Each structure stands twice: as C-alpha cells, then as structure tokens.
mmCIF file of C-alpha atoms in Angstrom:
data_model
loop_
_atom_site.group_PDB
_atom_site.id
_atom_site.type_symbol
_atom_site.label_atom_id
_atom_site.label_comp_id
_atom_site.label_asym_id
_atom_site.label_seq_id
_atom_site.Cartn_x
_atom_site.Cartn_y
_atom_site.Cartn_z
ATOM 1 C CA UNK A 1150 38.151 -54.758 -74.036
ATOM 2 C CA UNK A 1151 40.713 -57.372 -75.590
ATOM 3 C CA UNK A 1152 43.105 -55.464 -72.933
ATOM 4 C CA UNK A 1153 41.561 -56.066 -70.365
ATOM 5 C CA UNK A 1154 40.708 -59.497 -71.002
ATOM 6 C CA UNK A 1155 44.292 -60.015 -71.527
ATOM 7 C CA UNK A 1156 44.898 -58.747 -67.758
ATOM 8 C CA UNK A 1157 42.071 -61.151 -66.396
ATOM 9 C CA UNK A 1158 43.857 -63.655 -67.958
ATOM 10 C CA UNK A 1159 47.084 -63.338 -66.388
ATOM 11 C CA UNK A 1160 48.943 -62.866 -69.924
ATOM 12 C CA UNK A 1161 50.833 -59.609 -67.974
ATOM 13 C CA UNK A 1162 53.905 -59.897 -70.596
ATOM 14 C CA UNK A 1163 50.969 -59.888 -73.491
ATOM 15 C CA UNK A 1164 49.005 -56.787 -72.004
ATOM 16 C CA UNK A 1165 51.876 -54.777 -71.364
ATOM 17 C CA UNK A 1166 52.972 -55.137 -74.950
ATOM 18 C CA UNK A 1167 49.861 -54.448 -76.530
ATOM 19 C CA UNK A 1168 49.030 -51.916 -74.123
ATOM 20 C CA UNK A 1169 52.150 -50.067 -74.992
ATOM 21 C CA UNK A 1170 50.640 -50.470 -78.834
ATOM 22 C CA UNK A 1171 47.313 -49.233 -78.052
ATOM 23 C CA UNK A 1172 49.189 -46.065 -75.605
ATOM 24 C CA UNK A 1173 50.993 -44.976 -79.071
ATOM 25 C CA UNK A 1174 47.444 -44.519 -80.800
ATOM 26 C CA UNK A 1175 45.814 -42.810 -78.007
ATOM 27 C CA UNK A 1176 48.774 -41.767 -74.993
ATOM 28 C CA UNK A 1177 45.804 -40.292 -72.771
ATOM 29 C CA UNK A 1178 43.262 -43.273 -72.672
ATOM 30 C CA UNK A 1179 42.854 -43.770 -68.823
ATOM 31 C CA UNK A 1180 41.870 -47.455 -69.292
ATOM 32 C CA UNK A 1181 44.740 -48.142 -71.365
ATOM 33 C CA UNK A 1182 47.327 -46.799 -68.854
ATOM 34 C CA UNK A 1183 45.356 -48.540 -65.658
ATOM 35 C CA UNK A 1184 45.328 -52.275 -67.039
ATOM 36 C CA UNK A 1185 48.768 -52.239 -67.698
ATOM 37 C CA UNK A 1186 49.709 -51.259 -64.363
ATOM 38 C CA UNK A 1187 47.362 -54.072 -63.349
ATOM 39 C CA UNK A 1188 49.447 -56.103 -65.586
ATOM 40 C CA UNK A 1189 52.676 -54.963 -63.787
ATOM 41 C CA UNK A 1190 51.296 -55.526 -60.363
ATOM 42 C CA UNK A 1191 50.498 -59.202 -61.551
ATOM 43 C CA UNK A 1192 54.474 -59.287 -61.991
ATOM 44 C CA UNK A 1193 55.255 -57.492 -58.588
ATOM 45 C CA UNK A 1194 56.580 -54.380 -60.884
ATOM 46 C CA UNK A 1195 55.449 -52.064 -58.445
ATOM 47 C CA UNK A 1196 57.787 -49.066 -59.729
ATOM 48 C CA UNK A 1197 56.703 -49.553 -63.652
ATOM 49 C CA UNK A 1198 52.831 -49.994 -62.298
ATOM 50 C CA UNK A 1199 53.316 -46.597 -60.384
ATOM 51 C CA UNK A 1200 54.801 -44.768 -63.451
ATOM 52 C CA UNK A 1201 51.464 -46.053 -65.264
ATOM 53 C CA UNK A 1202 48.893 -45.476 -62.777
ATOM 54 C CA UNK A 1203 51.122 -41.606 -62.661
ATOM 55 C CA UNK A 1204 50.253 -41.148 -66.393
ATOM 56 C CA UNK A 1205 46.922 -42.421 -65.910
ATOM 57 C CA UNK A 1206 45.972 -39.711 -63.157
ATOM 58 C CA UNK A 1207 48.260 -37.217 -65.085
ATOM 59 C CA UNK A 1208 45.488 -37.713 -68.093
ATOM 60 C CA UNK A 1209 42.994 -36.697 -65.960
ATOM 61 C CA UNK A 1210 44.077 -34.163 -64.295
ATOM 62 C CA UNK A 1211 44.603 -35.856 -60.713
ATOM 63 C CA UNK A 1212 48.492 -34.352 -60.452
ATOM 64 C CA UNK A 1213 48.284 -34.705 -56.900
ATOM 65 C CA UNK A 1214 48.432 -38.332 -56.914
ATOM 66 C CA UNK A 1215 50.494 -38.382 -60.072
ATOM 67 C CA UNK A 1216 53.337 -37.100 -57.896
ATOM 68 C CA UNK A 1217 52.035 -39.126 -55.105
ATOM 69 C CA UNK A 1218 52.878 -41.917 -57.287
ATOM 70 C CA UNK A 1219 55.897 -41.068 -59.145
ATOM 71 C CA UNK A 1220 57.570 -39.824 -55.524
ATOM 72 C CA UNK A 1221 56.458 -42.873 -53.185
ATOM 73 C CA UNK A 1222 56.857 -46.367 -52.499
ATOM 74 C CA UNK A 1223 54.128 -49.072 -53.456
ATOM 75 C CA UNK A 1224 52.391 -49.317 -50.289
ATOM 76 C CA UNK A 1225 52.398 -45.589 -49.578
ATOM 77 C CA UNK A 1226 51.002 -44.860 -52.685
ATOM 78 C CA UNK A 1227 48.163 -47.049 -51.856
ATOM 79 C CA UNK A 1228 47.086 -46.038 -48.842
ATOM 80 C CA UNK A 1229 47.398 -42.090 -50.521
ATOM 81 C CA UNK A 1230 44.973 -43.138 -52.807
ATOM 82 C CA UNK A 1231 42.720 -44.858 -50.282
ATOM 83 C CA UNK A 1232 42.962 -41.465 -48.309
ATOM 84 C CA UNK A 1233 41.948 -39.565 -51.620
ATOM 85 C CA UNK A 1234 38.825 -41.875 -51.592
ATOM 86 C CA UNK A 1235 37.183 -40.657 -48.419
ATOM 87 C CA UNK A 1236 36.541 -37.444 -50.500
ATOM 88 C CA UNK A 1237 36.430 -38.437 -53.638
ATOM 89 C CA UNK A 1238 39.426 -37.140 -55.324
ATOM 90 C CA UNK A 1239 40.205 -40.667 -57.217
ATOM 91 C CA UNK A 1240 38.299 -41.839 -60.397
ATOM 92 C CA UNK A 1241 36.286 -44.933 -58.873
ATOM 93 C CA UNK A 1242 36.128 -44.329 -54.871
ATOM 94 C CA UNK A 1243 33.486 -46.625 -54.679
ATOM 95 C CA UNK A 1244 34.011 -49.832 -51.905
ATOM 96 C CA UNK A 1245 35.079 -52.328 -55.107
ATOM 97 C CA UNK A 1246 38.421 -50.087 -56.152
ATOM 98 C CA UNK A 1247 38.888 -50.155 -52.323
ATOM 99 C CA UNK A 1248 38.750 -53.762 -52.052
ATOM 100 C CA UNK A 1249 41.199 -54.034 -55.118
ATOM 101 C CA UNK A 1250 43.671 -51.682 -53.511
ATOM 102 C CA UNK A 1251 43.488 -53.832 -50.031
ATOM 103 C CA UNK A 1252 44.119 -56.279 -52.301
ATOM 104 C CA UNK A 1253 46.750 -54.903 -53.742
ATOM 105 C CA UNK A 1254 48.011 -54.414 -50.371
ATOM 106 C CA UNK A 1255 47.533 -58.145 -49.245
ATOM 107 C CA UNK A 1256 44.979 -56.529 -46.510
ATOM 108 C CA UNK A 1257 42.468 -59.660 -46.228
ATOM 109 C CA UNK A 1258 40.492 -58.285 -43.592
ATOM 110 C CA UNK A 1259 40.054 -54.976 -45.195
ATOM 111 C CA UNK A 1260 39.888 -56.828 -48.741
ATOM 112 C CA UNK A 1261 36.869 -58.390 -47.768
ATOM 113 C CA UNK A 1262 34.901 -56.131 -46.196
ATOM 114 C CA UNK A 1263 34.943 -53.495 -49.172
ATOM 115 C CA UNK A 1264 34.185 -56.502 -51.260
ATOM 116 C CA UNK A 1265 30.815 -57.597 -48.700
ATOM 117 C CA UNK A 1266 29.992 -53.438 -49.000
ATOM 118 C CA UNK A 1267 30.510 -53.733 -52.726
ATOM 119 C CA UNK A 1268 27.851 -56.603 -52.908
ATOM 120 C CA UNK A 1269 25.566 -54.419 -50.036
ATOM 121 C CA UNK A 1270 25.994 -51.333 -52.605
ATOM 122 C CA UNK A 1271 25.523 -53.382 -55.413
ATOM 123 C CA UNK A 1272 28.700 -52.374 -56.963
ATOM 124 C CA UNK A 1273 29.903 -55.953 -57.248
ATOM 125 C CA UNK A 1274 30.331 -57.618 -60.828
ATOM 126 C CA UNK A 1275 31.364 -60.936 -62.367
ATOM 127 C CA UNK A 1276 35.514 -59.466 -61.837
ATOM 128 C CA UNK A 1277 34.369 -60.795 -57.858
ATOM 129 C CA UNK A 1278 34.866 -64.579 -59.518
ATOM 130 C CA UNK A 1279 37.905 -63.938 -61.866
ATOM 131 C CA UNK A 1280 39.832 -61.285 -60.998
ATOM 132 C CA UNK A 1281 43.335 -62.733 -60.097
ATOM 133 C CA UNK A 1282 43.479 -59.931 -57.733
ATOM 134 C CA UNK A 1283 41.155 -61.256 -55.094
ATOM 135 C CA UNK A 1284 42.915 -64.835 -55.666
ATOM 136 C CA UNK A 1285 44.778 -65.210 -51.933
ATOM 137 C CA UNK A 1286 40.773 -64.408 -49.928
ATOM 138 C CA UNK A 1287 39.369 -67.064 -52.492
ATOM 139 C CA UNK A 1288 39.665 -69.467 -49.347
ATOM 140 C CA UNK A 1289 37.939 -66.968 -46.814
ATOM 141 C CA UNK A 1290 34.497 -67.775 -45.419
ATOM 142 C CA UNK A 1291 33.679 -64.495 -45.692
ATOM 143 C CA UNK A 1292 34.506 -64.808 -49.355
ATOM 144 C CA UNK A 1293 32.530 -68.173 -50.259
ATOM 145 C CA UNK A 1294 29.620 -66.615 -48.709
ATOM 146 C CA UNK A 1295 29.867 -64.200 -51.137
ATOM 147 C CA UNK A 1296 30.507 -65.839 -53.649
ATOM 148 C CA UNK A 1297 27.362 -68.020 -53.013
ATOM 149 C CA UNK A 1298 25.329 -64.605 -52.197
ATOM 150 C CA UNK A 1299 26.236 -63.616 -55.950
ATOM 151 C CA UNK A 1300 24.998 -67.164 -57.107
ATOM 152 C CA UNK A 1301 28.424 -68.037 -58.759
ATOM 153 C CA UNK A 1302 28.791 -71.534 -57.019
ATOM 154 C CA UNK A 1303 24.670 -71.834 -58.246
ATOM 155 C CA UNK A 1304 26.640 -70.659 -62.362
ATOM 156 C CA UNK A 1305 29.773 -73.203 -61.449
ATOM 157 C CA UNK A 1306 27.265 -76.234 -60.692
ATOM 158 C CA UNK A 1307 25.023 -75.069 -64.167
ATOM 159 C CA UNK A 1308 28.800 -74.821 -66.169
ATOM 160 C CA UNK A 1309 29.704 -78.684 -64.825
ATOM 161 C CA UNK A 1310 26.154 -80.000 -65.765
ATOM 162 C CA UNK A 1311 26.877 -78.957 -69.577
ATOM 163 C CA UNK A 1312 30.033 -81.263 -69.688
#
C-alpha cells in the first residue's frame, strides 16, 4: 500500500499524517494502525508507537497486549509480545515479526537468527533488502550471506548493468 511504501521509505512525518487520514475513514484497519507505529519507531517515538500498536491489537481483539502496551515501557512491551509468540497469541508469530521486534530491540544476535529461520521457513521477502529496520545487521556476515542466499547481491549486480 502507498502507506506502507511511505514507511519503507523513511518519510515517518509523511506516513504518520496520512495514516492519521486513512485511520479517520476506517479507525479499525490493523495495517493502518501498525505502519504508523513503524513510522514512530523510525523517530524513536516509542510512547506514540505503543499507543498505535495498543489500538491495533485493541481492533482485534488482543486486549491483553493492548494493556501490555498502553501500561509498559518500550522494551518490555517487546519482549511481552515476543512471549505471546511462543503460543501464538500475536497476529504474525512467525520467525520474520520476531526478527523485526529484535530489531526493534537492537538484539543483533537474536535479529539475525529469526531472519536465517525466516529464509529456512521460507517466510523471508524482498522487506529482508529494504526494510530500514534491519539497517544496523546490514554489515553482519551472517547477514550478507543472506542476503546472497536470497540472490539480492545476484538483483544489485543485474540493477548496475542497466545503467
């Protein structure tokens, strides 16, 4: 979605605006309420991304870790969800959304190996090359050999050949 892209690309200011838009057409639209607490992570607004990943869960029916969120700090939130993930009780508890929330977290360790069990599980996607999130393992070993497992540095050389 143009959201989303907006997120990808970093415009936080932009997403949070027009997610705000979007939110006044359709206040329960999970996606909606997720990207722009992406977007507020992007600008280290933990608090405000809490109070949108709350409403998020709240629109689902998760009011567990709605309150988990509205009643805890950043990193405790986090690691509630990753807890709520062992059995399931989170939208996406597959090993990408746990890489993201190591992420989140600054966790490279624990980053990259739910990214290398995403690729195993074949739950990894282009957002491995562009998501900002995943910006400070970019460096890793582990994470260039996954990268070149996924064949983007095979896409990068094709995209330089065109110029």
């Amino acid at each position: 979605t143009y959201l989303n892209i907006l997120m990808r690309s970093k415009k936080f200011d932009e997403t949070i605006k027009t997610a705000k838009k979007y939110l006044e057409l359709d206040s329960n639209n999970v996606n909606y309420w997720a990207t722009q607490a992406y977007a507020y992570v992007g600008k280290k607004q933990y608090t405000d991304a809490l109070n949108a990943w709350a409403r998020q869960h709240e629109s689902y029916g998760n009011k567990a870790l709605a309150d988990i969120y509205k009643t805890s700090d950043f990193n405790a939130a986090m690691m509630a969800w990753l807890e709520m993930a062992k059995t399931n009780k989170v939208v996406y508890p597959g090993e990408y959304a746990k890489a993201g929330v190591y992420a989140m977290l600054e966790d490279k360790d624990n980053t990259l190996k739910h990214l290398e069990l995403a690729v195993a599980n074949n739950e990894a996607s282009i957002s491995i090359k562009s998501f900002w999130l995943f910006d400070f393992v970019r460096s890793e070993p582990r994470f260039k050999e996954l990268y070149r497992k996924l064949n983007f540095d095979a896409y990068d050389e094709y995209r330089k050949s065109l110029k």
